Tab-separated table of C-alpha atoms and ligand atoms in Angstrom:
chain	number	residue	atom	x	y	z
A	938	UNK	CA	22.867	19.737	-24.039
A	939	UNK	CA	19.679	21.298	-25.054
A	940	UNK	CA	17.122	19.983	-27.619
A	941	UNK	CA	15.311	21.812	-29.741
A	942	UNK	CA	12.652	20.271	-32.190
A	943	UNK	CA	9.981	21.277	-34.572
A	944	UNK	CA	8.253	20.296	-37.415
A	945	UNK	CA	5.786	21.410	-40.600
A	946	UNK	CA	3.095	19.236	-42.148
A	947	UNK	CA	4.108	18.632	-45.749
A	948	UNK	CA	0.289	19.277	-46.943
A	949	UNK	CA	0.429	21.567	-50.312
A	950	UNK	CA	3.679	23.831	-50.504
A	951	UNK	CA	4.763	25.861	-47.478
A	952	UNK	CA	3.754	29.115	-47.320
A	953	UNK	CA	5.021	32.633	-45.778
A	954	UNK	CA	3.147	31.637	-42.607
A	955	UNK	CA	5.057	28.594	-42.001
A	956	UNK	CA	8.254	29.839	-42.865
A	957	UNK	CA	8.548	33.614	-41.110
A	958	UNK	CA	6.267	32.032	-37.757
A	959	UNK	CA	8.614	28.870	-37.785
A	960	UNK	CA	11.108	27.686	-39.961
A	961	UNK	CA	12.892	31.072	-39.885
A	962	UNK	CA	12.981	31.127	-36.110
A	963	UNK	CA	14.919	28.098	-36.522
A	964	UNK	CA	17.404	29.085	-38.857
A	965	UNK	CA	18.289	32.321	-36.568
A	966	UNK	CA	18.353	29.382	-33.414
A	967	UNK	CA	20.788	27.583	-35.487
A	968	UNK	CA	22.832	29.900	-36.790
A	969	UNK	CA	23.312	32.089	-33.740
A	970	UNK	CA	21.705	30.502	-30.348
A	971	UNK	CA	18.893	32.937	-30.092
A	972	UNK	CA	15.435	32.575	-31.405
A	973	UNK	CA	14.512	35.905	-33.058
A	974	UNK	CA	16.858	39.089	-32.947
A	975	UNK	CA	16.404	40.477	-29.643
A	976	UNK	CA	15.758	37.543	-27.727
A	977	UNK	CA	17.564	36.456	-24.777
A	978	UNK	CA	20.259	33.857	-25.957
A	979	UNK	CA	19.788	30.347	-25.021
A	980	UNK	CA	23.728	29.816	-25.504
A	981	UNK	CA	24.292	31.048	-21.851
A	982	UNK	CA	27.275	29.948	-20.220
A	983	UNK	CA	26.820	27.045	-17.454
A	984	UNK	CA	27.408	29.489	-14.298
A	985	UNK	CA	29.240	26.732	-12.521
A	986	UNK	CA	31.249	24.316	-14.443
A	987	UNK	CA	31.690	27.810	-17.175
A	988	UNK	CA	30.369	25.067	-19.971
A	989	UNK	CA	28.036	26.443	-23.050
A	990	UNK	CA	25.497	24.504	-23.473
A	991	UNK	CA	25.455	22.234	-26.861
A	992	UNK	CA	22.317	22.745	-29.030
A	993	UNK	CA	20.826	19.946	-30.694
A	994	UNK	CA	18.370	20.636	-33.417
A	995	UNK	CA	15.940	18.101	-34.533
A	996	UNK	CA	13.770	19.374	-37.621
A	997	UNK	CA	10.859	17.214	-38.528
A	998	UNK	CA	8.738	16.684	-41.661
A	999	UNK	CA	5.727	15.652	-39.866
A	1000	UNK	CA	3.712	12.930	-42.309
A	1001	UNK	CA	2.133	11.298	-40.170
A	1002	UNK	CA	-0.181	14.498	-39.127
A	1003	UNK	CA	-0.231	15.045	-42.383
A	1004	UNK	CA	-2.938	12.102	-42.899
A	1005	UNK	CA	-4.866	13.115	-40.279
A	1006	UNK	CA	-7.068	15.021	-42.749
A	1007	UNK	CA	-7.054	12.946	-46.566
A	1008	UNK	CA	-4.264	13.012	-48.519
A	1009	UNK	CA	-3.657	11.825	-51.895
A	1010	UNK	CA	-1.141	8.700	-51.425
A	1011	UNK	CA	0.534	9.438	-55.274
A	1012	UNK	CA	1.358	13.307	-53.768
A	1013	UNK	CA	2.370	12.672	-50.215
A	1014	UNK	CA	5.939	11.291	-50.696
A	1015	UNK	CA	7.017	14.227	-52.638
A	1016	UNK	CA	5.200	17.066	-50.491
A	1017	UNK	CA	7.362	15.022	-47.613
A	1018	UNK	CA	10.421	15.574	-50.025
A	1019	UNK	CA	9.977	19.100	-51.069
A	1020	UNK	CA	9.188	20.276	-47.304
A	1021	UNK	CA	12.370	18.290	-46.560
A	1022	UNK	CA	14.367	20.607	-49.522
A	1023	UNK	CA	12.633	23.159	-48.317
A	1024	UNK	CA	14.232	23.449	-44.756
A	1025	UNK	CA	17.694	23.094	-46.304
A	1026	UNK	CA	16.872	25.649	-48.906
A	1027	UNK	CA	15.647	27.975	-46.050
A	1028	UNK	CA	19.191	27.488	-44.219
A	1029	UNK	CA	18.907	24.951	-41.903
A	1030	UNK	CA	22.520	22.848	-42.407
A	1031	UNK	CA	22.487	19.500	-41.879
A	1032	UNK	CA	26.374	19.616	-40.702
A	1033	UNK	CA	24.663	21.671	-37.812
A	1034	UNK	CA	21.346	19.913	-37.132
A	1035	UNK	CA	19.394	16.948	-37.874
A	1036	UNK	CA	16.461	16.869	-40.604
A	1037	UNK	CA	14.182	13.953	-40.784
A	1038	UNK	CA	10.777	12.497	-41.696
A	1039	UNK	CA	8.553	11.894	-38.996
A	1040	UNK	CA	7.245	8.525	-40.125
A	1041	UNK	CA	10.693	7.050	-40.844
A	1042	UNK	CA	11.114	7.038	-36.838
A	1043	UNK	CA	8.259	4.199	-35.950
A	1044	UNK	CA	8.707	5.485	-31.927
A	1045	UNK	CA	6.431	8.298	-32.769
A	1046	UNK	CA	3.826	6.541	-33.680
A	1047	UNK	CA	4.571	3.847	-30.821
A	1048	UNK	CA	4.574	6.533	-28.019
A	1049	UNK	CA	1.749	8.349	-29.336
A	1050	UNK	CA	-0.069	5.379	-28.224
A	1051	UNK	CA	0.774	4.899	-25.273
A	1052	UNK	CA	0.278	9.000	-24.818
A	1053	UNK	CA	-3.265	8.129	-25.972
A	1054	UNK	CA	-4.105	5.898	-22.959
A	1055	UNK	CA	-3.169	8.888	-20.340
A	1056	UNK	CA	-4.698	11.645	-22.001
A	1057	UNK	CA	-8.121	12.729	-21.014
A	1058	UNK	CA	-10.353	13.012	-23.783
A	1059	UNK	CA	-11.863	16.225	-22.236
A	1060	UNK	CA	-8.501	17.445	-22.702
A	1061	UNK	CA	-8.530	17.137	-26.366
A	1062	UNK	CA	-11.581	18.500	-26.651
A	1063	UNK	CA	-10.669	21.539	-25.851
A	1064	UNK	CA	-8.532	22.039	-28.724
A	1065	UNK	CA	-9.236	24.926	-30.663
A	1066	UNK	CA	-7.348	23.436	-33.716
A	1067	UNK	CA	-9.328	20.195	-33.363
A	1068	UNK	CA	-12.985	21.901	-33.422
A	1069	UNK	CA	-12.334	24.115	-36.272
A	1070	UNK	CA	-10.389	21.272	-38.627
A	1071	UNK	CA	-13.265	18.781	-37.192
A	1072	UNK	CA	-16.210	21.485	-38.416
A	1073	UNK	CA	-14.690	22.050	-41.831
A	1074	UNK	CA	-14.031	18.263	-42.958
A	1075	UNK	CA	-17.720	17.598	-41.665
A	1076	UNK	CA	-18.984	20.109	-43.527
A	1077	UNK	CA	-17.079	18.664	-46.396
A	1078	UNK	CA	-18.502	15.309	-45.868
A	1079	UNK	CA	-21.629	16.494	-46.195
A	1080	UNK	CA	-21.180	18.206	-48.953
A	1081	UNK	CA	-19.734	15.036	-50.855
A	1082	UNK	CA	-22.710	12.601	-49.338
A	1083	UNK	CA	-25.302	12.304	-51.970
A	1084	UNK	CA	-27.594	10.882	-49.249
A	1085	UNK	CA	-26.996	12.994	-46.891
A	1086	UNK	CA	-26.268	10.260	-44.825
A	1087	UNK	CA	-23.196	12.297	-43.124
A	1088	UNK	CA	-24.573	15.448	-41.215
A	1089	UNK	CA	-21.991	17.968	-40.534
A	1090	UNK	CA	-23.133	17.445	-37.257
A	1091	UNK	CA	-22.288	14.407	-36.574
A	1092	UNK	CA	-18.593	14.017	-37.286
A	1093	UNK	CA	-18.786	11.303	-39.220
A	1094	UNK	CA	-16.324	12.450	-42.123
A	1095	UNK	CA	-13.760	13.169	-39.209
A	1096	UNK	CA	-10.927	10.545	-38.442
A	1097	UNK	CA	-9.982	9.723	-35.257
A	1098	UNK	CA	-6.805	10.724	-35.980
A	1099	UNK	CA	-7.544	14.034	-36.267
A	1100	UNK	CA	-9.321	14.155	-32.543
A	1101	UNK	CA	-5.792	12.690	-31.491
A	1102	UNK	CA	-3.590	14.212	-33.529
A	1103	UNK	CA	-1.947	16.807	-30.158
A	1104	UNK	CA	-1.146	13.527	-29.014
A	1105	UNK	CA	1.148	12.609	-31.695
A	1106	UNK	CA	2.666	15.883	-31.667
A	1107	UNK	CA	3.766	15.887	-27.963
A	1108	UNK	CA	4.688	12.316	-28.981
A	1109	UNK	CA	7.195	13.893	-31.099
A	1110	UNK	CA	8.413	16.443	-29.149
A	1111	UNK	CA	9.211	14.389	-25.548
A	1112	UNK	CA	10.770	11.250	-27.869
A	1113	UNK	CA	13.545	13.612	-27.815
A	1114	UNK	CA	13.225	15.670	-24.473
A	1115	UNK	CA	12.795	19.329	-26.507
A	1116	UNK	CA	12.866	21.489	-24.048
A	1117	UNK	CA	12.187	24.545	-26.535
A	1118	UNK	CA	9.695	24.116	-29.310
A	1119	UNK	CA	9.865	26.903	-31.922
A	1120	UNK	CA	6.713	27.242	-33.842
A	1121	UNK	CA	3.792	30.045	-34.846
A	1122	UNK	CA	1.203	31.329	-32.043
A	1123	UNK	CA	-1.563	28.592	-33.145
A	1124	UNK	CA	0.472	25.901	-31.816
A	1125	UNK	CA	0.816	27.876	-28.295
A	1126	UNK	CA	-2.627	25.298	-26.547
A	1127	UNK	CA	-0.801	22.156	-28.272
A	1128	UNK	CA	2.409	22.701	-26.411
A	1129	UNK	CA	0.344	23.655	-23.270
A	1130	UNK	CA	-0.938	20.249	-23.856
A	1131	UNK	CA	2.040	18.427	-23.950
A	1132	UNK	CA	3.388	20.013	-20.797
A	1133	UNK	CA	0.071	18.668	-19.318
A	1134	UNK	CA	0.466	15.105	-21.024
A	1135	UNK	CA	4.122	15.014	-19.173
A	1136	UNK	CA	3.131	15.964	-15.587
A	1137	UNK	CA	0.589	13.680	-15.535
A	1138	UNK	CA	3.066	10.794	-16.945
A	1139	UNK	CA	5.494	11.438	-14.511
A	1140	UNK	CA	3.659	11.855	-11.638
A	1141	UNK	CA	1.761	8.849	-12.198
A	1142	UNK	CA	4.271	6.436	-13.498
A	1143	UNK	CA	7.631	7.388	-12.098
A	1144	UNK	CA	7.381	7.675	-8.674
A	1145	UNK	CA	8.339	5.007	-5.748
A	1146	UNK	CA	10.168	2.069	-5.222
A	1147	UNK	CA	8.139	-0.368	-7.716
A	1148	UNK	CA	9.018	2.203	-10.530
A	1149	UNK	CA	12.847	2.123	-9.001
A	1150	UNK	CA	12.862	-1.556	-9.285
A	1151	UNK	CA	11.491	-1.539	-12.469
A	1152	UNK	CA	14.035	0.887	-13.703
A	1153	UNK	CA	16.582	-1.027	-12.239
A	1154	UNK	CA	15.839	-4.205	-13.756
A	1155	UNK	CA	15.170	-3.138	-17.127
A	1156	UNK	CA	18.899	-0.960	-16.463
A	1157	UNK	CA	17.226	2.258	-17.387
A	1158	UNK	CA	17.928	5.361	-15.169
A	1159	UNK	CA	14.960	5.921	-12.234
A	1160	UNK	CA	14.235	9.689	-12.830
A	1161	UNK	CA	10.819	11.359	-14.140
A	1162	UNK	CA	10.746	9.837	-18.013
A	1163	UNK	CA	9.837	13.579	-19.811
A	1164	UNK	CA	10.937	16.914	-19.735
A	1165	UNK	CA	9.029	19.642	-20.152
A	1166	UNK	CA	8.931	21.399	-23.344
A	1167	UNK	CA	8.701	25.138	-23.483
A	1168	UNK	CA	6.971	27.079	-26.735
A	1169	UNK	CA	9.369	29.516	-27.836
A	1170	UNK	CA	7.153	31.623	-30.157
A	1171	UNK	CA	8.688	34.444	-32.290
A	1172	UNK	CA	8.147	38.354	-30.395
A	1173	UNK	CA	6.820	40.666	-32.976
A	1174	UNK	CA	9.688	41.689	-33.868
A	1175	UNK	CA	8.720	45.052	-35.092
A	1176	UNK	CA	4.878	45.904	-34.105
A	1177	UNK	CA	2.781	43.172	-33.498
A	1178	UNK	CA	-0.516	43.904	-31.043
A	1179	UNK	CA	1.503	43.261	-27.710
A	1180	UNK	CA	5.057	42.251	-26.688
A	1181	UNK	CA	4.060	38.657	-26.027
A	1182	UNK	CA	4.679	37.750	-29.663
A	1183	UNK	CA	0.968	37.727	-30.025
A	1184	UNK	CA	0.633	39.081	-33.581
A	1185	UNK	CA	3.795	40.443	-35.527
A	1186	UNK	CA	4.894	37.181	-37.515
A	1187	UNK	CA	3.887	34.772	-35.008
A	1188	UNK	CA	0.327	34.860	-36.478
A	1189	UNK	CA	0.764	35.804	-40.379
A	1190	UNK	CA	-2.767	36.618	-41.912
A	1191	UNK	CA	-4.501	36.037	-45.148
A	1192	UNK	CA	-4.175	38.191	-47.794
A	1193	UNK	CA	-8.004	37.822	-48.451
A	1194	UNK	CA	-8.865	38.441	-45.144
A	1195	UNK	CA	-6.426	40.084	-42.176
A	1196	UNK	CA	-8.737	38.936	-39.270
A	1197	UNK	CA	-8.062	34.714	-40.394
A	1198	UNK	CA	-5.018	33.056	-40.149
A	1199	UNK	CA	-2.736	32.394	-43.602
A	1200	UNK	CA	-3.455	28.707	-43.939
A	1201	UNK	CA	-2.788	25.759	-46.229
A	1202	UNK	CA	-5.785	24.870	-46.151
A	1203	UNK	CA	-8.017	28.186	-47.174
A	1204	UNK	CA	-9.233	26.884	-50.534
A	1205	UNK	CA	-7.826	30.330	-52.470
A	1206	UNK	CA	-4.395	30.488	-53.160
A	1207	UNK	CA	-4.666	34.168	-53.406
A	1208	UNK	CA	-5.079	34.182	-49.388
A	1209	UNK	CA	-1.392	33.046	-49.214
A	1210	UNK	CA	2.663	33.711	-50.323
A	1211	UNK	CA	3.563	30.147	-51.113
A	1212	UNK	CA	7.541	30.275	-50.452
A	1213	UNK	CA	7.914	28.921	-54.484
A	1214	UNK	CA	5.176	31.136	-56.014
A	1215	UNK	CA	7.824	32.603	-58.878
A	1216	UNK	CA	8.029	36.328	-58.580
A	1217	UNK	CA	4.928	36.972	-61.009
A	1218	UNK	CA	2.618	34.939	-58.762
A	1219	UNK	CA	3.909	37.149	-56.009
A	1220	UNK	CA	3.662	40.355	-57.565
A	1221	UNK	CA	0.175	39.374	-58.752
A	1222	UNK	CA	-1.344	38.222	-55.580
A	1223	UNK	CA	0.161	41.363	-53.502
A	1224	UNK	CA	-1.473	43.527	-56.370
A	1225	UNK	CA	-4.708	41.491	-55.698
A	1226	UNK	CA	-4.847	41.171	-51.857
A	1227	UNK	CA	-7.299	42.589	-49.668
A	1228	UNK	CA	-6.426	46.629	-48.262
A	1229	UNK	CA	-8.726	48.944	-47.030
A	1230	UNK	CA	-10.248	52.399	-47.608
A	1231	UNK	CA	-8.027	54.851	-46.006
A	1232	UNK	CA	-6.440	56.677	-48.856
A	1233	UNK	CA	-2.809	57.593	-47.355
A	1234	UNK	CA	-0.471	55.964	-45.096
A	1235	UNK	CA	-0.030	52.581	-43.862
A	1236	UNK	CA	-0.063	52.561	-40.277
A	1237	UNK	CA	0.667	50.042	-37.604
A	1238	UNK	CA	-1.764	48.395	-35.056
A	1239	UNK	CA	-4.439	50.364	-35.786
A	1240	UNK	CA	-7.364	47.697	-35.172
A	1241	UNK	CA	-9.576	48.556	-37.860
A	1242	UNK	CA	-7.010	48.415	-40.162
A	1243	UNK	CA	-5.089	44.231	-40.081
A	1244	UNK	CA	-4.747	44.281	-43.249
A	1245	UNK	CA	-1.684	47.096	-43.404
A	1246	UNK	CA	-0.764	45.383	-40.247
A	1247	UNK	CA	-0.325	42.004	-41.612
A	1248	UNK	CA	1.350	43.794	-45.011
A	1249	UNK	CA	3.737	45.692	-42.346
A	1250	UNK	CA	4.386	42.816	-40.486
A	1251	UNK	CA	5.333	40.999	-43.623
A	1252	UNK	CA	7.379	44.144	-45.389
A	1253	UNK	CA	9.388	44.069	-42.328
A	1254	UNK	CA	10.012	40.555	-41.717
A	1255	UNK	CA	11.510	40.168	-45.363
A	1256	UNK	CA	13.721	43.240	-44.179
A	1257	UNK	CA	15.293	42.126	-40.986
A	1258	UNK	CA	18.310	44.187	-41.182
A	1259	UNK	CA	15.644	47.398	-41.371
A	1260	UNK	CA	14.217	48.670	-38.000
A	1261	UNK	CA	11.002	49.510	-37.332
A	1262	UNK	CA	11.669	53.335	-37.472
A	1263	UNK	CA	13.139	53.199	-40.907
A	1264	UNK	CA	10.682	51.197	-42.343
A	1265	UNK	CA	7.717	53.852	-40.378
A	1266	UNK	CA	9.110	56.798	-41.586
A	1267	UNK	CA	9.428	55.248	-45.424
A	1268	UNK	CA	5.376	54.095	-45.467
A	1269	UNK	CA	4.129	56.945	-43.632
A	1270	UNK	CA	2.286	59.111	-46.047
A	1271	UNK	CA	2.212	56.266	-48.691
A	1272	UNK	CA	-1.094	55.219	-50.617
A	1273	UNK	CA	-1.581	51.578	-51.132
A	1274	UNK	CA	-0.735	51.947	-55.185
A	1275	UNK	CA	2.551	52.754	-53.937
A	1276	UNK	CA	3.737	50.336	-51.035
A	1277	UNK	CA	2.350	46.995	-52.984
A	1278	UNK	CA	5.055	47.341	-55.598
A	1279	UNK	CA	7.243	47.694	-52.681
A	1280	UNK	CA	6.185	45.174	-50.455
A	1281	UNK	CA	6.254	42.675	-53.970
A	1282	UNK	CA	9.888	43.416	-54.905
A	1283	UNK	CA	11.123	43.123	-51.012
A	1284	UNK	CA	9.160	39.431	-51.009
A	1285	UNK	CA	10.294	38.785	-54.038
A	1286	UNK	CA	14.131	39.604	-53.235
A	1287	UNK	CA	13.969	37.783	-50.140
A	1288	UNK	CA	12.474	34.339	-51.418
A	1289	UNK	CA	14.712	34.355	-54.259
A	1290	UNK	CA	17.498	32.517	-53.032
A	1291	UNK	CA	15.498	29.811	-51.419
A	1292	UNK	CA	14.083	29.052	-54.120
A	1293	UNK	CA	17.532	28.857	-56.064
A	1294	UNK	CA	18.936	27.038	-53.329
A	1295	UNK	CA	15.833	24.301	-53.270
A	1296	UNK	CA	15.703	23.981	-57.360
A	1297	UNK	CA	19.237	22.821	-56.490
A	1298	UNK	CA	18.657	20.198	-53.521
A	1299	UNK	CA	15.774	18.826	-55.435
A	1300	UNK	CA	18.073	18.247	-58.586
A	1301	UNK	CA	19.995	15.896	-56.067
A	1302	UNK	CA	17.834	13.421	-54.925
A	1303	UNK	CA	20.899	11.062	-53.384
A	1304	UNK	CA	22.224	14.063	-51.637
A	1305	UNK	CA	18.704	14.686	-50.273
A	1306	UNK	CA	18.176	11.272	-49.063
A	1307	UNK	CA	21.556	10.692	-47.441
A	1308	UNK	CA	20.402	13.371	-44.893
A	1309	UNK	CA	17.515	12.311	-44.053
A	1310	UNK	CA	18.638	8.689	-43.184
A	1311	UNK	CA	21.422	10.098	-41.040
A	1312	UNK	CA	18.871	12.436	-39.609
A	1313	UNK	CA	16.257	9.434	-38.922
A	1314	UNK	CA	19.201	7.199	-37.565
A	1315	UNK	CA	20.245	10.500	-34.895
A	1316	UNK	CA	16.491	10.441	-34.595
A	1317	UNK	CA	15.935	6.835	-34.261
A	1318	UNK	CA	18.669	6.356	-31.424
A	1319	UNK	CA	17.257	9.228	-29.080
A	1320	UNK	CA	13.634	7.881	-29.191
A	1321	UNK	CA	14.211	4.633	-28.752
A	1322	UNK	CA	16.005	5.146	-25.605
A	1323	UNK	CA	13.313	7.290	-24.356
A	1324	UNK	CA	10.239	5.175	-25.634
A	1325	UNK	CA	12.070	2.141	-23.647
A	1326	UNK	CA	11.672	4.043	-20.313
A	1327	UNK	CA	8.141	5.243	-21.056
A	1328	UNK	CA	7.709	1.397	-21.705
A	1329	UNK	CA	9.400	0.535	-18.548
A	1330	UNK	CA	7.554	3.265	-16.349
A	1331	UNK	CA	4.305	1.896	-17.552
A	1332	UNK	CA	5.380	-1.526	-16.593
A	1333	UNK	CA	5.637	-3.480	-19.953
A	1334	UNK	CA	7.873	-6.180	-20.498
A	1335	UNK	CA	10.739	-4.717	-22.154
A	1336	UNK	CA	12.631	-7.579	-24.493
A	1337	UNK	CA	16.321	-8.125	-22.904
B	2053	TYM	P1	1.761	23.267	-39.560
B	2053	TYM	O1	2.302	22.496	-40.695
B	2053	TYM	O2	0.327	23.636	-39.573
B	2053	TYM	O3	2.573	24.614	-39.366
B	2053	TYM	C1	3.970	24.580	-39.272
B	2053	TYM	C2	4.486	25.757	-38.486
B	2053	TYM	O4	4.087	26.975	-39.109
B	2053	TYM	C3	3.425	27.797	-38.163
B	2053	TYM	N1	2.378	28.547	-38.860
B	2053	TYM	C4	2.256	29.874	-38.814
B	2053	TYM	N2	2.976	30.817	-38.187
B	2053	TYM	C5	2.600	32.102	-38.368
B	2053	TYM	N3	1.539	32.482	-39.125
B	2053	TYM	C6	0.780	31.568	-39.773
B	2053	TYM	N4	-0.236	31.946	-40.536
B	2053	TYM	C7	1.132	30.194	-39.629
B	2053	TYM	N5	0.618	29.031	-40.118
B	2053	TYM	C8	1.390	28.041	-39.628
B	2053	TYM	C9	2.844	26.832	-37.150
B	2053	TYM	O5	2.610	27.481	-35.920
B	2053	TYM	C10	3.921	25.797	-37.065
B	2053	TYM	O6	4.950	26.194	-36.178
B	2053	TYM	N6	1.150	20.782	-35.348
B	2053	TYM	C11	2.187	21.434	-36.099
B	2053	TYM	C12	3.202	20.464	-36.669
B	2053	TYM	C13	3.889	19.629	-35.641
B	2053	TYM	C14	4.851	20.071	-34.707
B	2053	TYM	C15	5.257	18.914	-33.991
B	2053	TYM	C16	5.419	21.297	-34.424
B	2053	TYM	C17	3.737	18.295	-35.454
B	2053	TYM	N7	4.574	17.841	-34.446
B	2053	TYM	C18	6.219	18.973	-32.962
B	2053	TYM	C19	6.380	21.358	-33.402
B	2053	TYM	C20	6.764	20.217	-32.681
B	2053	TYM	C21	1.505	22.217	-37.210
B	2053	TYM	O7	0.375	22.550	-37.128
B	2053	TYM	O8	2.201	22.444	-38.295
């Protein structure tokens, strides 16, 4: 069996970012084994006992990291609902895997803390996620402090939470023994972290004979408690900056700006698709968004030019049964005036049946929550039996 999990905070509405450096990975992993077209397929066949190995898929809405920066409490249960719709919507099935919300599974939080007492702190503040979400809500806190009285310096609009929050996710991700973690190239030094947090768990707690007596007692099987997870990050799939998947959809940038990441969190919503902007929005904000001076043809990797990267990057990812050539030879030559319409109508096309397919899970709020209480009770049974052996390896009294 292998495990595959990921997740998406539900913080505002999901956006092209999110769903062509993630959730679309997952669909393809789903649907045919591999991660990406042209990957190497994780369905390979057991050399020995000629088995194929079982994917299961766990898809998380993560809520809990979602309050790690504020959220308003009369919003957050239906963001947490609509991302849910909105994985179904973008094909994941939940005959084939399981969809659930983070918080509904208490042994995330649970592990998490007892994640938080072996973690460094100097290893969290390395994070390059933490220092730039830490300088922005400080600089918001000042902003808001009529006294001054919070510096931006000083951290003191910044919960702890949000210091911890890699924690949580490798929490999430070892409850369940992933071993491959789909997500977008930002989340590359959190999963580096979590393989860290697991060596250091199981070499310090489950080794020796007092950790095989413990094991023992408690009936829980004496081998290292985690398993490694592995980042499986989407290869440009046609023309990123290099083959590693660095670029290409792995890292889709702002319309504003094609040298920052497309975020949730960039105060314009002109910087970013939303994946249920109606086809207006879309064809305004692709008219709108930021291009560059060259008159004719949009090239590829030319580094003075992201932005008709990005736009390429995008045009073709909406197009996946077009290759790279085809698209080349239909944009070479073209001025901007003429690819935008283009690049519109092919984003346009492509979101149009999720959002037909999420107007219709959302109108069906019974179907909705049936699957994610059988995806929290699959959820629920996994991390249980794994947060019981953390507890075990760390020598807490387990109840009988
Ligand atoms: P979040 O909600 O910020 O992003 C969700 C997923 O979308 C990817 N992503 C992008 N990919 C390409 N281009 C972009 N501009 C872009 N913006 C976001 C992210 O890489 C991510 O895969 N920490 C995670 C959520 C999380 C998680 C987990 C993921 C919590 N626990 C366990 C995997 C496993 C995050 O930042 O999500």
């Amino acid at each position: 069996t292998r495990r595959i999990l990921s997740g998406v905070q539900p913080t505002g509405s999901l956006h092209l970012g999110n769903y062509l450096g993630a959730i679309k990975q997952w669909v393809e992993f789903q649907n045919t084994g591999k991660f990406f077209p042209g990957a190497r397929d994780e369905n390979e066949v057991d050399g020995d006992n000629n088995n194929t190995i079982i994917n299961e898929n766990f898809f998380c809405v993560v809520d809990l990291h979602a309050i790690t920066v504020p959220q308003d409490p009369s919003q957050l249960e239906e963001s947490t609902l609509a991302s849910a719709a909105l994985y179904i919507a973008s094909g994941i099935d939940p005959t084939k895997s399981k969809i659930f919300v983070q918080s509904h599974v208490s042994a995330h939080a649970e592990l998490a803390w007892l994640l938080n007492c072996v973690t460094p702190m100097n290893w969290l503040e390395r994070m390059i996620q933490y220092k730039d979400k830490a300088k922005k809500a400080a600089k918001v806190a000042a902003e808001a402090s009529d006294d001054g009285s919070a510096s931006s310096s000083n951290n003191s609009g910044v919960g702890v939470g949000l210091f911890t929050y890699p924690v949580l996710m490798a929490a999430d991700i070892l409850l369940y023994q992933a071993d491959r973690v789909p997500v977008g190239e930002d989340q590359r030094q959190h999963l580096e972290l979590a393989r860290d947090i697991v060596r250091r768990f199981n070499s310090e707690y489950c080794r020796g004979n007092q950790y095989k007596n413990r094991c023992k007692k408690a009936g829980v099987p004496s081998r290292p408690v985690f398993t490694e997870p592995e980042a499986m990050i989407v290869s440009a799939p046609s023309g990123g900056e290099d083959e590693d998947g660095i670029g290409g959809v792995a890292r889709v940038m702002s319309l504003t700006e094609g040298t920052s990441k497309m975020s949730k969190s960039d105060p314009s919503d002109y910087s970013r698709i939303n994946i249920l902007d109606p086809p207006d929005v879309i064809r305004d904000k692709i008219k709108k968004c930021k291009t560059d001076s060259y008159t004719t043809g949009i090239e590829w990797n030319n580094p003075d030019r992201p932005e008709a990267t990005n736009l390429l990057n995008i045009y073709a990812a909406v197009q996946p049964h077009r290759t790279k050539e085809d698209i080349l030879t239909e944009v070479t030559g073209m001025k901007w005036g003429t690819f935008k319409p283009l690049l519109a109508e092919a984003i346009v096309n492509h979101l149009e049946p999720i959002q037909t397919k999420y107007a219709a899970v959302r109108a069906d709020e019974t179907y909705l929550r049936s699957v994610l209480k059988e995806g929290a009770d699959a959820a629920e049974a996994i991390a249980q039996t794994t947060l019981k052996a953390a507890k075990v390896a760390m020598g807490f009294s387990v109840p009988k």
